[in-house]
Structures are given as C-alpha cells and as structure tokens.
Amino acid sequence: MTTTTSPASTTDASGPASPSGSASSSGPVNPAEGSSCAALSSAQILHAVHRLLPLVREDAAEAEATRRLTPRVHAALRAAGAYQVGFSRRHGGPEMPLLQQTEMVELVATADAGTAWNLAVLAATGFYAERLGEQAFAELYPTLDRPTCGSFHPKGRALAVEGGYRVSGTWSFGSGIRSAELIVGGAQVHHADGNPLLREDGSVLTLGLWLPVQQVRLHDDWQVVGLRASSSESYSVQDVFVPAGHTFDRFYAPRADADPLIKHVDLPFYSMAGICIGIAQHAVDLTSEHLLARARSGREPGERTLALLGEAATSVRAARALVLHGVREIDEAIFSPGQLPAESVMARGDAPLATELARTVLDRCADVLGSAAIHEATGFEKLTRDLVGVSAHASSWRSRWIDVARTHLAEKGRAA
C-alpha cells in the first residue's frame, strides 16, 4: 500500500508552520507541541533519556505492533532534546560527543531496540543539517527541534535546472520516517542533457536533498522479522523541485576546520553500535531476573548455569569496552581544533565484532532460559529478532573488516 504524506509542519515562502498534531498513519510528521528545548547540555539530555526508560518499556509492544514510535515516546524524546545532539554549539546545539551519543542509544536499546533505532537515526539530524549554508539552515531549521530522516539507497536522480534540481527516486529503509518532520533523499546529479555531473575524482556527484515533505509518498512495506518499531519503510518522489541551497554533498572530503561532528562524512553511524550492546544487556538482565525468580522458589542455579550467565555478562562488557574505546578515539581527534581522525581510527570493525559478541550473549542466555526462551511472554524471542534486524545494517556487516585489514597493512607497509 502507498500513502501520500500529510505533514503537520512544512516550510514555504512565508516561513515554517508551527509544529502541531498527533501521530497519524497518513504521514511522517508527528511533532509534539511545545517541545522546544534549546541550550540543553549533553549531561542533561542523557539524564532526561534515562528517566524515559520506563515509558519506553511500557510502550514497546505498541511500537512493535504499529511499526513506529508511539506518540508519547516520540514527544518525550523530543522534549528530552535527544534529536538535537548532532547540532553544533555554533547553532545552539549540545554538540554531544560520539561516546555519549553511543551511550544514549545503548541505554534506550536496553528497553527497546526498535525505539533505539529511531533515536539513532533521528539524533543524526544535526550531522546533515550542519552541512547547509546559513540561509538554508535558517529556512529549514528555525528551531533545532525538527527531527530529520533519510536514505541514500538506492540513489535517486537529480536533474540540474535553474535554481535547483528536479528530483525523482524511491528510497529503501527510511528509518524513523513516521516520526520525522523533514526527509532527505540521496540522488546522483545529471545535467540537462542527461549526462552525469562528475566530481574531480571521476565519480558522479551525489547530493543529499531535503525533499518537499508534502510530495513524499510513503510505501507501507516494513513487514519484517526484527526492529519492527523502526518504521524503516520505503518512500518516493516524482519530479519534485528542490532548491540548490537545500542540498549537501553526500561524499564530501574531510575538513579539519569544520565543526567537530561534521569533520568526516561517516561520523553519524558510529552510535548505532550501541543498539546491539543494549540488546545483549537486555538479554542478560532478563535472564538474571529469570534465575532470581527461580531461586526464590528454591531452585538455585547450578555451576554450569552460572558459568553461562557469567560468560554472557562478560561478553557484554567486552562489547561495550570495545565500542566505547573506538568512539572515544574518534572524539579525541574531532574535538581537537584543526585535527582529523587518522584513517586507522575511522576504519573500525568494532560494530561487527560487538554484534558477534551480542550473538554469543543471546546464545548463552537461551541456553540458561531453556524452553522459556521460545515463549513470547518471556520477551527473549523479540531480542533475537531485533538482533537479526541490527545485523542487516551495513555498519554491522563482517565486510567492514576488509577496510580494517587494508588500513592495517598500509600502516605496516609505511612503517617497514
């Protein structure tokens, strides 16, 4: 089924409308009223998100069933400032380091992975918005509280015309789109004669374009095994106009003089590693509660059971230490003026290995739970399905280790 969006807030020549309205299946825009939360610090946002965990747990089943954030969780995350973490201090944002962003995403994933996936995507709003020129930024983000989603696969087509581009395309995996206020689509640029516009390196210029939300069509195709609440459905536009200023170069070169969170094109994706850690921690917590309940009825766990749980808990700590060490190294570089992270720092295989460790955790916990692991009432089967969903994302692919190996060998070769 395909639906046409009916956003509650759009930008036109007269300026942006005030956000209003409630959740609706007819479109992606469901902003909360009175949700402006300027000048929040990273610590304040983390504290506020931590306080939301009971609500996230309470609404997890509804989010799973409706395949999107519930209205009250979405409103609470907005009020907490969670969608503003990628904005620079220059624009009044918290400019939250990647370490704390990853911790925030993991925290929510311990309650519900689908909600955490929405958060990771919508929290990347500032990473893209900060690529805009000042005029376009003011037009599209009169407040930082405009959660934005987008996809670059498969790439659409942008035909260069006077003042901008005529854009057509269908994009998959538009995570968070039912809760987003603005939508970006990636497209390759072509001249009026149909020839592609090439960059200096010979590749076709790919832009991220802020699409006119009222002309975006959503495709109700998110029927999946795991991460059902992420609303990662497809969307499309046909021959819509996008002003030239409402775009950014998707594959821009790293810039040492840029604001920290936009020094490198790949920075928005590192916090997603927190989701598999959160799932693994959730599994350990659930299994621990199961064993404690059995102990209260006089059935103490044996040594084999304790060893399995101990291995699972240790694997969670190992995954967390690995991922947080990696993003801490990136933070040290990007928050140092005039410095870029080394290629060896950026080419990391931490997320795939953390995902492998999370699989180990779920395997050991399933062994402890026995037949209880397969019952929906236990909640464990949802963790298994959600981890499958996480594993399907490119950030968790084992092929990430290819770049790690190439970088490692290049460094060894230079040192020889």
mmCIF file of C-alpha atoms in Angstrom:
data_model
loop_
_atom_site.group_PDB
_atom_site.id
_atom_site.type_symbol
_atom_site.label_atom_id
_atom_site.label_comp_id
_atom_site.label_asym_id
_atom_site.label_seq_id
_atom_site.Cartn_x
_atom_site.Cartn_y
_atom_site.Cartn_z
ATOM 1 C CA MET A 1 0.000 0.000 0.000
ATOM 2 C CA THR A 2 1.192 3.515 -0.775
ATOM 3 C CA THR A 3 0.121 6.643 1.052
ATOM 4 C CA THR A 4 0.711 10.335 0.452
ATOM 5 C CA THR A 5 2.185 12.208 3.374
ATOM 6 C CA SER A 6 0.243 14.861 5.186
ATOM 7 C CA PRO A 7 2.815 16.628 7.308
ATOM 8 C CA ALA A 8 1.801 18.824 10.176
ATOM 9 C CA SER A 9 4.631 21.251 9.570
ATOM 10 C CA THR A 10 6.136 22.440 6.290
ATOM 11 C CA THR A 11 8.331 25.259 5.089
ATOM 12 C CA ASP A 12 7.191 27.612 2.326
ATOM 13 C CA ALA A 13 7.889 31.165 1.224
ATOM 14 C CA SER A 14 6.012 32.536 4.230
ATOM 15 C CA GLY A 15 8.114 30.580 6.718
ATOM 16 C CA PRO A 16 7.699 27.383 8.705
ATOM 17 C CA ALA A 17 4.381 26.479 10.220
ATOM 18 C CA SER A 18 4.224 25.823 13.943
ATOM 19 C CA PRO A 19 4.540 22.112 14.796
ATOM 20 C CA SER A 20 1.258 20.623 15.921
ATOM 21 C CA GLY A 21 -0.798 17.497 15.663
ATOM 22 C CA SER A 22 -0.639 13.901 16.831
ATOM 23 C CA ALA A 23 0.532 10.609 15.409
ATOM 24 C CA SER A 24 -1.158 9.643 12.174
ATOM 25 C CA SER A 25 -0.699 6.829 9.684
ATOM 26 C CA SER A 26 -1.096 9.321 6.853
ATOM 27 C CA GLY A 27 2.341 10.890 7.111
ATOM 28 C CA PRO A 28 5.713 11.083 8.796
ATOM 29 C CA VAL A 29 5.249 14.232 10.809
ATOM 30 C CA ASN A 30 4.054 13.835 14.363
ATOM 31 C CA PRO A 31 5.774 16.618 16.328
ATOM 32 C CA ALA A 32 4.965 17.312 19.935
ATOM 33 C CA GLU A 33 3.508 20.640 20.900
ATOM 34 C CA GLY A 34 5.692 22.952 22.940
ATOM 35 C CA SER A 35 8.748 20.758 22.559
ATOM 36 C CA SER A 36 11.384 23.475 22.175
ATOM 37 C CA CYS A 37 14.353 22.628 24.382
ATOM 38 C CA ALA A 38 17.196 24.933 23.450
ATOM 39 C CA ALA A 39 20.589 25.019 25.134
ATOM 40 C CA LEU A 40 20.409 21.633 26.843
ATOM 41 C CA SER A 41 23.769 20.115 27.757
ATOM 42 C CA SER A 42 24.803 16.577 26.873
ATOM 43 C CA ALA A 43 24.581 15.575 30.525
ATOM 44 C CA GLN A 44 21.065 16.981 30.836
ATOM 45 C CA ILE A 45 19.928 15.091 27.741
ATOM 46 C CA LEU A 46 21.410 11.799 28.948
ATOM 47 C CA HIS A 47 19.755 12.255 32.331
ATOM 48 C CA ALA A 48 16.399 13.012 30.700
ATOM 49 C CA VAL A 49 16.646 9.997 28.394
ATOM 50 C CA HIS A 50 17.482 7.741 31.333
ATOM 51 C CA ARG A 51 14.294 8.852 33.054
ATOM 52 C CA LEU A 52 12.286 7.841 29.956
ATOM 53 C CA LEU A 53 13.224 4.157 30.075
ATOM 54 C CA PRO A 54 10.103 3.018 31.977
ATOM 55 C CA LEU A 55 7.953 4.719 29.345
ATOM 56 C CA VAL A 56 9.936 3.116 26.526
ATOM 57 C CA ARG A 57 9.426 -0.323 28.106
ATOM 58 C CA GLU A 58 5.739 0.322 28.659
ATOM 59 C CA ASP A 59 5.157 1.341 25.027
ATOM 60 C CA ALA A 60 7.456 -1.242 23.409
ATOM 61 C CA ALA A 61 4.653 -3.656 22.486
ATOM 62 C CA GLU A 62 2.575 -0.889 20.899
ATOM 63 C CA ALA A 63 5.578 0.380 18.945
ATOM 64 C CA GLU A 64 6.232 -3.157 17.710
ATOM 65 C CA ALA A 65 2.597 -3.608 16.650
ATOM 66 C CA THR A 66 2.246 -0.224 14.910
ATOM 67 C CA ARG A 67 5.781 -0.302 13.464
ATOM 68 C CA ARG A 68 6.672 3.194 14.669
ATOM 69 C CA LEU A 69 7.401 5.200 17.793
ATOM 70 C CA THR A 70 4.373 5.743 19.964
ATOM 71 C CA PRO A 71 3.242 9.395 20.122
ATOM 72 C CA ARG A 72 4.154 9.802 23.764
ATOM 73 C CA VAL A 73 7.626 8.241 23.461
ATOM 74 C CA HIS A 74 8.313 10.410 20.413
ATOM 75 C CA ALA A 75 7.163 13.507 22.287
ATOM 76 C CA ALA A 76 9.233 12.559 25.334
ATOM 77 C CA LEU A 77 12.401 12.043 23.297
ATOM 78 C CA ARG A 78 11.877 15.415 21.639
ATOM 79 C CA ALA A 79 11.321 17.121 24.974
ATOM 80 C CA ALA A 80 14.481 15.478 26.303
ATOM 81 C CA GLY A 81 16.473 17.062 23.464
ATOM 82 C CA ALA A 82 17.557 13.665 22.128
ATOM 83 C CA TYR A 83 17.046 14.682 18.497
ATOM 84 C CA GLN A 84 19.295 17.737 18.845
ATOM 85 C CA VAL A 85 22.532 16.027 19.899
ATOM 86 C CA GLY A 86 24.232 16.363 16.485
ATOM 87 C CA PHE A 87 23.866 20.149 16.240
ATOM 88 C CA SER A 88 26.911 22.350 16.739
ATOM 89 C CA ARG A 89 27.379 24.749 19.607
ATOM 90 C CA ARG A 90 27.684 27.425 16.951
ATOM 91 C CA HIS A 91 23.992 26.891 16.219
ATOM 92 C CA GLY A 92 22.988 26.499 19.860
ATOM 93 C CA GLY A 93 23.178 22.693 19.970
ATOM 94 C CA PRO A 94 24.785 20.450 22.587
ATOM 95 C CA GLU A 95 27.367 19.033 20.126
ATOM 96 C CA MET A 96 27.270 15.751 22.041
ATOM 97 C CA PRO A 97 30.443 13.646 21.659
ATOM 98 C CA LEU A 98 30.070 10.287 19.917
ATOM 99 C CA LEU A 99 30.871 8.495 23.162
ATOM 100 C CA GLN A 100 27.824 9.947 24.896
ATOM 101 C CA GLN A 101 25.647 9.506 21.814
ATOM 102 C CA THR A 102 26.539 5.811 21.777
ATOM 103 C CA GLU A 103 25.802 5.524 25.489
ATOM 104 C CA MET A 104 22.428 7.207 24.937
ATOM 105 C CA VAL A 105 21.470 4.809 22.150
ATOM 106 C CA GLU A 106 22.593 1.773 24.171
ATOM 107 C CA LEU A 107 20.593 2.991 27.152
ATOM 108 C CA VAL A 108 17.365 3.092 25.152
ATOM 109 C CA ALA A 109 18.157 -0.250 23.479
ATOM 110 C CA THR A 110 18.201 -1.921 26.897
ATOM 111 C CA ALA A 111 14.488 -1.082 26.996
ATOM 112 C CA ASP A 112 13.558 -1.482 23.304
ATOM 113 C CA ALA A 113 15.824 -1.842 20.289
ATOM 114 C CA GLY A 114 13.263 -0.528 17.789
ATOM 115 C CA THR A 115 12.899 2.701 19.730
ATOM 116 C CA ALA A 116 16.685 2.967 19.952
ATOM 117 C CA TRP A 117 16.958 2.588 16.180
ATOM 118 C CA ASN A 118 14.574 5.510 15.669
ATOM 119 C CA LEU A 119 16.605 7.513 18.162
ATOM 120 C CA ALA A 120 19.956 6.781 16.494
ATOM 121 C CA VAL A 121 18.597 7.888 13.117
ATOM 122 C CA LEU A 122 16.697 10.977 14.212
ATOM 123 C CA ALA A 123 19.530 12.026 16.525
ATOM 124 C CA ALA A 124 21.692 12.325 13.388
ATOM 125 C CA THR A 125 19.610 15.319 12.228
ATOM 126 C CA GLY A 126 22.321 17.816 13.088
ATOM 127 C CA PHE A 127 25.026 15.878 11.228
ATOM 128 C CA TYR A 128 23.193 16.639 7.973
ATOM 129 C CA ALA A 129 21.648 19.996 8.839
ATOM 130 C CA GLU A 130 25.064 21.417 9.685
ATOM 131 C CA ARG A 131 26.111 20.877 6.048
ATOM 132 C CA LEU A 132 23.652 23.542 4.919
ATOM 133 C CA GLY A 133 24.539 27.154 4.199
ATOM 134 C CA GLU A 134 23.343 29.684 6.748
ATOM 135 C CA GLN A 135 20.315 30.847 4.738
ATOM 136 C CA ALA A 136 19.078 27.327 4.049
ATOM 137 C CA PHE A 137 19.762 26.345 7.664
ATOM 138 C CA ALA A 138 17.575 29.222 8.851
ATOM 139 C CA GLU A 139 14.831 28.212 6.411
ATOM 140 C CA LEU A 140 14.785 24.534 7.277
ATOM 141 C CA TYR A 141 15.763 24.685 10.949
ATOM 142 C CA PRO A 142 14.277 27.797 12.569
ATOM 143 C CA THR A 143 14.360 25.538 15.625
ATOM 144 C CA LEU A 144 16.755 22.651 16.162
ATOM 145 C CA ASP A 145 13.787 20.550 17.154
ATOM 146 C CA ARG A 146 12.971 19.236 13.655
ATOM 147 C CA PRO A 147 13.870 15.525 13.561
ATOM 148 C CA THR A 148 15.034 14.507 10.108
ATOM 149 C CA CYS A 149 15.386 11.118 8.455
ATOM 150 C CA GLY A 150 16.663 9.995 5.087
ATOM 151 C CA SER A 151 18.206 7.312 2.922
ATOM 152 C CA PHE A 152 20.754 7.215 0.112
ATOM 153 C CA HIS A 153 19.943 3.756 -1.225
ATOM 154 C CA PRO A 154 19.125 3.221 -3.940
ATOM 155 C CA LYS A 155 20.212 6.589 -5.255
ATOM 156 C CA GLY A 156 17.611 8.807 -6.926
ATOM 157 C CA ARG A 157 18.131 11.115 -9.891
ATOM 158 C CA ALA A 158 18.526 14.891 -9.613
ATOM 159 C CA LEU A 159 18.321 16.846 -12.865
ATOM 160 C CA ALA A 160 20.067 20.217 -12.634
ATOM 161 C CA VAL A 161 17.711 23.095 -13.524
ATOM 162 C CA GLU A 162 17.691 26.822 -12.866
ATOM 163 C CA GLY A 163 17.772 27.450 -9.137
ATOM 164 C CA GLY A 164 17.999 23.815 -8.094
ATOM 165 C CA TYR A 165 17.099 20.279 -9.101
ATOM 166 C CA ARG A 166 14.154 18.216 -10.336
ATOM 167 C CA VAL A 167 14.320 15.067 -8.239
ATOM 168 C CA SER A 168 12.826 11.611 -8.674
ATOM 169 C CA GLY A 169 13.558 8.446 -6.751
ATOM 170 C CA THR A 170 12.452 5.649 -4.489
ATOM 171 C CA TRP A 171 14.480 5.022 -1.357
ATOM 172 C CA SER A 172 14.526 1.997 0.906
ATOM 173 C CA PHE A 173 14.999 1.848 4.669
ATOM 174 C CA GLY A 174 13.666 5.284 5.594
ATOM 175 C CA SER A 175 14.127 4.577 9.294
ATOM 176 C CA GLY A 176 12.210 6.896 11.595
ATOM 177 C CA ILE A 177 10.154 8.348 8.755
ATOM 178 C CA ARG A 178 6.835 8.116 10.619
ATOM 179 C CA SER A 179 8.282 10.355 13.322
ATOM 180 C CA ALA A 180 10.356 12.692 11.147
ATOM 181 C CA GLU A 181 9.464 16.265 10.321
ATOM 182 C CA LEU A 182 11.897 16.622 7.420
ATOM 183 C CA ILE A 183 13.028 13.999 4.899
ATOM 184 C CA VAL A 184 16.293 13.737 2.952
ATOM 185 C CA GLY A 185 16.862 11.653 -0.165
ATOM 186 C CA GLY A 186 20.163 10.873 -1.858
ATOM 187 C CA ALA A 187 20.416 11.377 -5.615
ATOM 188 C CA GLN A 188 23.029 11.447 -8.334
ATOM 189 C CA VAL A 189 23.158 14.713 -10.261
ATOM 190 C CA HIS A 190 22.731 14.909 -14.037
ATOM 191 C CA HIS A 191 22.999 17.807 -16.474
ATOM 192 C CA ALA A 192 20.013 18.878 -18.548
ATOM 193 C CA ASP A 193 21.372 16.794 -21.438
ATOM 194 C CA GLY A 194 21.215 13.698 -19.259
ATOM 195 C CA ASN A 195 24.951 13.310 -18.716
ATOM 196 C CA PRO A 196 26.066 12.806 -15.110
ATOM 197 C CA LEU A 197 27.807 15.624 -13.249
ATOM 198 C CA LEU A 198 31.223 14.296 -12.298
ATOM 199 C CA ARG A 199 33.382 15.167 -9.342
ATOM 200 C CA GLU A 200 37.138 15.724 -9.666
ATOM 201 C CA ASP A 201 37.778 12.057 -8.883
ATOM 202 C CA GLY A 202 35.507 10.955 -11.748
ATOM 203 C CA SER A 203 32.624 9.752 -9.566
ATOM 204 C CA VAL A 204 29.092 11.033 -10.071
ATOM 205 C CA LEU A 205 28.158 13.846 -7.680
ATOM 206 C CA THR A 206 25.709 12.530 -5.091
ATOM 207 C CA LEU A 207 23.684 15.021 -3.109
ATOM 208 C CA GLY A 208 21.541 14.761 -0.028
ATOM 209 C CA LEU A 209 18.393 16.782 -0.789
ATOM 210 C CA TRP A 210 15.711 17.990 1.598
ATOM 211 C CA LEU A 211 12.572 16.813 -0.163
ATOM 212 C CA PRO A 212 9.255 18.737 -0.107
ATOM 213 C CA VAL A 213 7.557 16.608 2.548
ATOM 214 C CA GLN A 214 4.022 17.115 1.251
ATOM 215 C CA GLN A 215 5.051 15.474 -2.019
ATOM 216 C CA VAL A 216 6.753 12.463 -0.445
ATOM 217 C CA ARG A 217 4.898 9.176 -0.772
ATOM 218 C CA LEU A 218 5.352 6.519 1.894
ATOM 219 C CA HIS A 219 5.228 2.836 0.984
ATOM 220 C CA ASP A 220 3.801 0.575 3.649
ATOM 221 C CA ASP A 221 6.394 -2.158 3.113
ATOM 222 C CA TRP A 222 8.015 -2.561 6.528
ATOM 223 C CA GLN A 223 6.836 -6.117 7.293
ATOM 224 C CA VAL A 224 9.960 -7.628 8.813
ATOM 225 C CA VAL A 225 11.352 -10.025 11.388
ATOM 226 C CA GLY A 226 13.038 -7.554 13.722
ATOM 227 C CA LEU A 227 13.280 -3.850 14.537
ATOM 228 C CA ARG A 228 9.634 -3.555 13.541
ATOM 229 C CA ALA A 229 9.214 -0.327 15.505
ATOM 230 C CA SER A 230 11.860 1.450 13.414
ATOM 231 C CA SER A 231 9.350 2.389 10.662
ATOM 232 C CA SER A 232 12.081 1.789 8.082
ATOM 233 C CA GLU A 233 9.730 1.810 5.126
ATOM 234 C CA SER A 234 10.412 2.974 1.588
ATOM 235 C CA TYR A 235 9.459 6.406 0.246
ATOM 236 C CA SER A 236 9.470 8.146 -3.109
ATOM 237 C CA VAL A 237 9.074 11.409 -5.006
ATOM 238 C CA GLN A 238 8.427 12.055 -8.669
ATOM 239 C CA ASP A 239 9.831 15.119 -10.427
ATOM 240 C CA VAL A 240 9.808 17.464 -7.418
ATOM 241 C CA PHE A 241 11.771 20.708 -7.215
ATOM 242 C CA VAL A 242 14.464 21.130 -4.566
ATOM 243 C CA PRO A 243 16.247 24.493 -4.233
ATOM 244 C CA ALA A 244 20.004 24.318 -4.740
ATOM 245 C CA GLY A 245 20.604 25.534 -1.200
ATOM 246 C CA HIS A 246 18.611 22.687 0.331
ATOM 247 C CA THR A 247 21.305 20.134 -0.514
ATOM 248 C CA PHE A 248 24.699 18.905 0.608
ATOM 249 C CA ASP A 249 27.470 16.818 -0.917
ATOM 250 C CA ARG A 250 26.931 13.311 0.437
ATOM 251 C CA PHE A 251 30.559 12.267 -0.001
ATOM 252 C CA TYR A 252 32.310 15.471 0.973
ATOM 253 C CA ALA A 253 36.011 15.424 1.747
ATOM 254 C CA PRO A 254 37.053 15.507 5.425
ATOM 255 C CA ARG A 255 37.675 19.027 6.731
ATOM 256 C CA ALA A 256 39.873 19.712 9.739
ATOM 257 C CA ASP A 257 38.472 23.245 10.119
ATOM 258 C CA ALA A 258 34.814 22.142 10.263
ATOM 259 C CA ASP A 259 32.675 21.811 13.388
ATOM 260 C CA PRO A 260 33.639 18.588 15.204
ATOM 261 C CA LEU A 261 30.655 16.436 14.244
ATOM 262 C CA ILE A 262 30.874 17.212 10.523
ATOM 263 C CA LYS A 263 34.607 16.834 10.039
ATOM 264 C CA HIS A 264 34.071 13.431 8.424
ATOM 265 C CA VAL A 265 31.200 12.013 6.373
ATOM 266 C CA ASP A 266 30.946 8.739 8.330
ATOM 267 C CA LEU A 267 30.506 10.182 11.816
ATOM 268 C CA PRO A 268 26.695 9.779 12.063
ATOM 269 C CA PHE A 269 26.822 5.975 12.047
ATOM 270 C CA TYR A 270 29.037 5.049 14.998
ATOM 271 C CA SER A 271 26.390 5.364 17.712
ATOM 272 C CA MET A 272 24.370 2.546 16.110
ATOM 273 C CA ALA A 273 26.804 0.063 17.645
ATOM 274 C CA GLY A 274 25.148 0.839 20.958
ATOM 275 C CA ILE A 275 21.985 -0.969 19.859
ATOM 276 C CA CYS A 276 23.438 -4.483 19.764
ATOM 277 C CA ILE A 277 25.085 -3.834 23.143
ATOM 278 C CA GLY A 278 21.727 -2.715 24.551
ATOM 279 C CA ILE A 279 20.049 -5.856 23.198
ATOM 280 C CA ALA A 280 22.742 -8.014 24.774
ATOM 281 C CA GLN A 281 22.431 -6.213 28.113
ATOM 282 C CA HIS A 282 18.653 -6.626 27.940
ATOM 283 C CA ALA A 283 19.144 -10.375 27.448
ATOM 284 C CA VAL A 284 21.449 -10.620 30.463
ATOM 285 C CA ASP A 285 19.019 -8.611 32.596
ATOM 286 C CA LEU A 286 16.065 -10.757 31.532
ATOM 287 C CA THR A 287 17.981 -13.982 32.166
ATOM 288 C CA SER A 288 19.160 -12.759 35.569
ATOM 289 C CA GLU A 289 15.589 -11.947 36.583
ATOM 290 C CA HIS A 290 14.526 -15.432 35.463
ATOM 291 C CA LEU A 291 17.202 -17.081 37.615
ATOM 292 C CA LEU A 292 16.416 -14.922 40.632
ATOM 293 C CA ALA A 293 12.737 -15.806 40.356
ATOM 294 C CA ARG A 294 13.633 -19.495 40.284
ATOM 295 C CA ALA A 295 15.933 -19.060 43.269
ATOM 296 C CA ARG A 296 13.122 -17.503 45.274
ATOM 297 C CA SER A 297 11.142 -20.686 44.696
ATOM 298 C CA GLY A 298 14.023 -22.785 45.984
ATOM 299 C CA ARG A 299 15.709 -23.700 42.680
ATOM 300 C CA GLU A 300 19.230 -22.334 42.934
ATOM 301 C CA PRO A 301 21.247 -22.185 39.673
ATOM 302 C CA GLY A 302 23.957 -24.785 39.189
ATOM 303 C CA GLU A 303 27.562 -24.057 38.285
ATOM 304 C CA ARG A 304 27.039 -24.631 34.567
ATOM 305 C CA THR A 305 24.178 -22.126 34.544
ATOM 306 C CA LEU A 306 26.244 -19.605 36.478
ATOM 307 C CA ALA A 307 29.151 -20.042 34.059
ATOM 308 C CA LEU A 308 26.887 -19.398 31.082
ATOM 309 C CA LEU A 309 25.440 -16.248 32.640
ATOM 310 C CA GLY A 310 28.916 -15.091 33.670
ATOM 311 C CA GLU A 311 30.197 -15.561 30.118
ATOM 312 C CA ALA A 312 27.237 -13.599 28.770
ATOM 313 C CA ALA A 313 27.733 -10.713 31.204
ATOM 314 C CA THR A 314 31.473 -10.612 30.442
ATOM 315 C CA SER A 315 30.777 -10.566 26.696
ATOM 316 C CA VAL A 316 28.500 -7.546 27.139
ATOM 317 C CA ARG A 317 31.250 -5.715 28.999
ATOM 318 C CA ALA A 318 33.757 -6.656 26.305
ATOM 319 C CA ALA A 319 31.489 -5.377 23.512
ATOM 320 C CA ARG A 320 30.828 -2.148 25.370
ATOM 321 C CA ALA A 321 34.508 -1.553 26.138
ATOM 322 C CA LEU A 322 35.452 -2.199 22.506
ATOM 323 C CA VAL A 323 32.873 0.171 21.031
ATOM 324 C CA LEU A 324 33.331 2.962 23.561
ATOM 325 C CA HIS A 325 37.122 2.830 23.211
ATOM 326 C CA GLY A 326 36.723 3.297 19.468
ATOM 327 C CA VAL A 327 34.374 6.265 19.603
ATOM 328 C CA ARG A 328 36.475 7.835 22.353
ATOM 329 C CA GLU A 329 39.467 7.794 19.998
ATOM 330 C CA ILE A 330 37.387 9.452 17.290
ATOM 331 C CA ASP A 331 36.145 12.082 19.752
ATOM 332 C CA GLU A 332 39.684 12.909 20.814
ATOM 333 C CA ALA A 333 40.548 13.710 17.200
ATOM 334 C CA ILE A 334 37.429 15.544 16.037
ATOM 335 C CA PHE A 335 37.209 17.723 19.142
ATOM 336 C CA SER A 336 40.847 18.772 18.725
ATOM 337 C CA PRO A 337 40.926 22.016 16.694
ATOM 338 C CA GLY A 338 42.432 21.613 13.242
ATOM 339 C CA GLN A 339 42.747 17.843 13.560
ATOM 340 C CA LEU A 340 41.172 14.939 11.668
ATOM 341 C CA PRO A 341 40.976 11.338 12.885
ATOM 342 C CA ALA A 342 43.533 9.040 11.287
ATOM 343 C CA GLU A 343 42.309 6.517 8.755
ATOM 344 C CA SER A 344 43.110 3.721 11.208
ATOM 345 C CA VAL A 345 40.833 5.370 13.773
ATOM 346 C CA MET A 346 37.927 5.698 11.347
ATOM 347 C CA ALA A 347 38.301 2.266 9.683
ATOM 348 C CA ARG A 348 36.980 0.288 12.608
ATOM 349 C CA GLY A 349 35.477 -3.171 12.823
ATOM 350 C CA ASP A 350 34.086 -2.620 16.300
ATOM 351 C CA ALA A 351 30.373 -2.738 15.425
ATOM 352 C CA PRO A 352 30.554 -6.106 13.590
ATOM 353 C CA LEU A 353 32.539 -7.641 16.444
ATOM 354 C CA ALA A 354 30.136 -6.188 19.023
ATOM 355 C CA THR A 355 27.310 -7.772 17.036
ATOM 356 C CA GLU A 356 29.139 -11.118 17.082
ATOM 357 C CA LEU A 357 29.523 -10.809 20.852
ATOM 358 C CA ALA A 358 25.831 -9.981 21.172
ATOM 359 C CA ARG A 359 25.016 -13.193 19.280
ATOM 360 C CA THR A 360 27.149 -15.082 21.787
ATOM 361 C CA VAL A 361 25.312 -13.420 24.648
ATOM 362 C CA LEU A 362 21.906 -14.398 23.293
ATOM 363 C CA ASP A 363 23.090 -17.950 22.661
ATOM 364 C CA ARG A 364 24.314 -18.370 26.239
ATOM 365 C CA CYS A 365 21.200 -16.756 27.690
ATOM 366 C CA ALA A 366 18.959 -19.003 25.598
ATOM 367 C CA ASP A 367 20.839 -21.994 26.995
ATOM 368 C CA VAL A 368 20.124 -20.779 30.522
ATOM 369 C CA LEU A 369 16.468 -19.998 29.857
ATOM 370 C CA GLY A 370 15.760 -23.306 28.168
ATOM 371 C CA SER A 371 12.197 -23.634 26.892
ATOM 372 C CA ALA A 372 11.306 -20.239 28.390
ATOM 373 C CA ALA A 373 13.357 -18.601 25.620
ATOM 374 C CA ILE A 374 10.816 -19.513 22.942
ATOM 375 C CA HIS A 375 7.732 -18.104 24.672
ATOM 376 C CA GLU A 376 6.646 -14.610 23.649
ATOM 377 C CA ALA A 377 5.702 -13.830 27.226
ATOM 378 C CA THR A 378 9.355 -14.090 28.243
ATOM 379 C CA GLY A 379 10.363 -11.348 25.796
ATOM 380 C CA PHE A 380 13.539 -13.144 24.755
ATOM 381 C CA GLU A 381 12.385 -14.049 21.248
ATOM 382 C CA LYS A 382 11.942 -10.345 20.428
ATOM 383 C CA LEU A 383 15.566 -9.719 21.363
ATOM 384 C CA THR A 384 16.616 -12.443 18.939
ATOM 385 C CA ARG A 385 14.532 -10.955 16.149
ATOM 386 C CA ASP A 386 15.771 -7.420 16.812
ATOM 387 C CA LEU A 387 19.402 -8.547 16.692
ATOM 388 C CA VAL A 388 18.723 -10.062 13.271
ATOM 389 C CA GLY A 389 17.453 -6.642 12.217
ATOM 390 C CA VAL A 390 20.561 -4.902 13.522
ATOM 391 C CA SER A 391 22.789 -7.412 11.725
ATOM 392 C CA ALA A 392 21.209 -6.488 8.385
ATOM 393 C CA HIS A 393 22.579 -2.934 8.567
ATOM 394 C CA ALA A 394 25.820 -2.178 6.739
ATOM 395 C CA SER A 395 27.502 -0.925 9.906
ATOM 396 C CA SER A 396 27.341 -4.471 11.318
ATOM 397 C CA TRP A 397 28.466 -6.366 8.239
ATOM 398 C CA ARG A 398 31.551 -8.528 8.551
ATOM 399 C CA SER A 399 32.775 -6.945 5.329
ATOM 400 C CA ARG A 400 33.681 -3.883 7.417
ATOM 401 C CA TRP A 401 36.764 -5.830 8.458
ATOM 402 C CA ILE A 402 38.106 -5.607 4.901
ATOM 403 C CA ASP A 403 38.792 -1.886 5.342
ATOM 404 C CA VAL A 404 40.326 -2.575 8.742
ATOM 405 C CA ALA A 405 42.740 -5.066 7.197
ATOM 406 C CA ARG A 406 43.634 -2.794 4.288
ATOM 407 C CA THR A 407 44.337 0.106 6.631
ATOM 408 C CA HIS A 408 46.364 -2.129 8.944
ATOM 409 C CA LEU A 409 48.515 -3.460 6.093
ATOM 410 C CA ALA A 410 49.019 0.022 4.645
ATOM 411 C CA GLU A 411 50.253 1.306 8.002
ATOM 412 C CA LYS A 412 52.580 -1.683 8.419
ATOM 413 C CA GLY A 413 53.883 -1.105 4.905
ATOM 414 C CA ARG A 414 54.645 2.542 5.599
ATOM 415 C CA ALA A 415 56.404 1.641 8.810
ATOM 416 C CA ALA A 416 58.567 -1.026 7.160
#
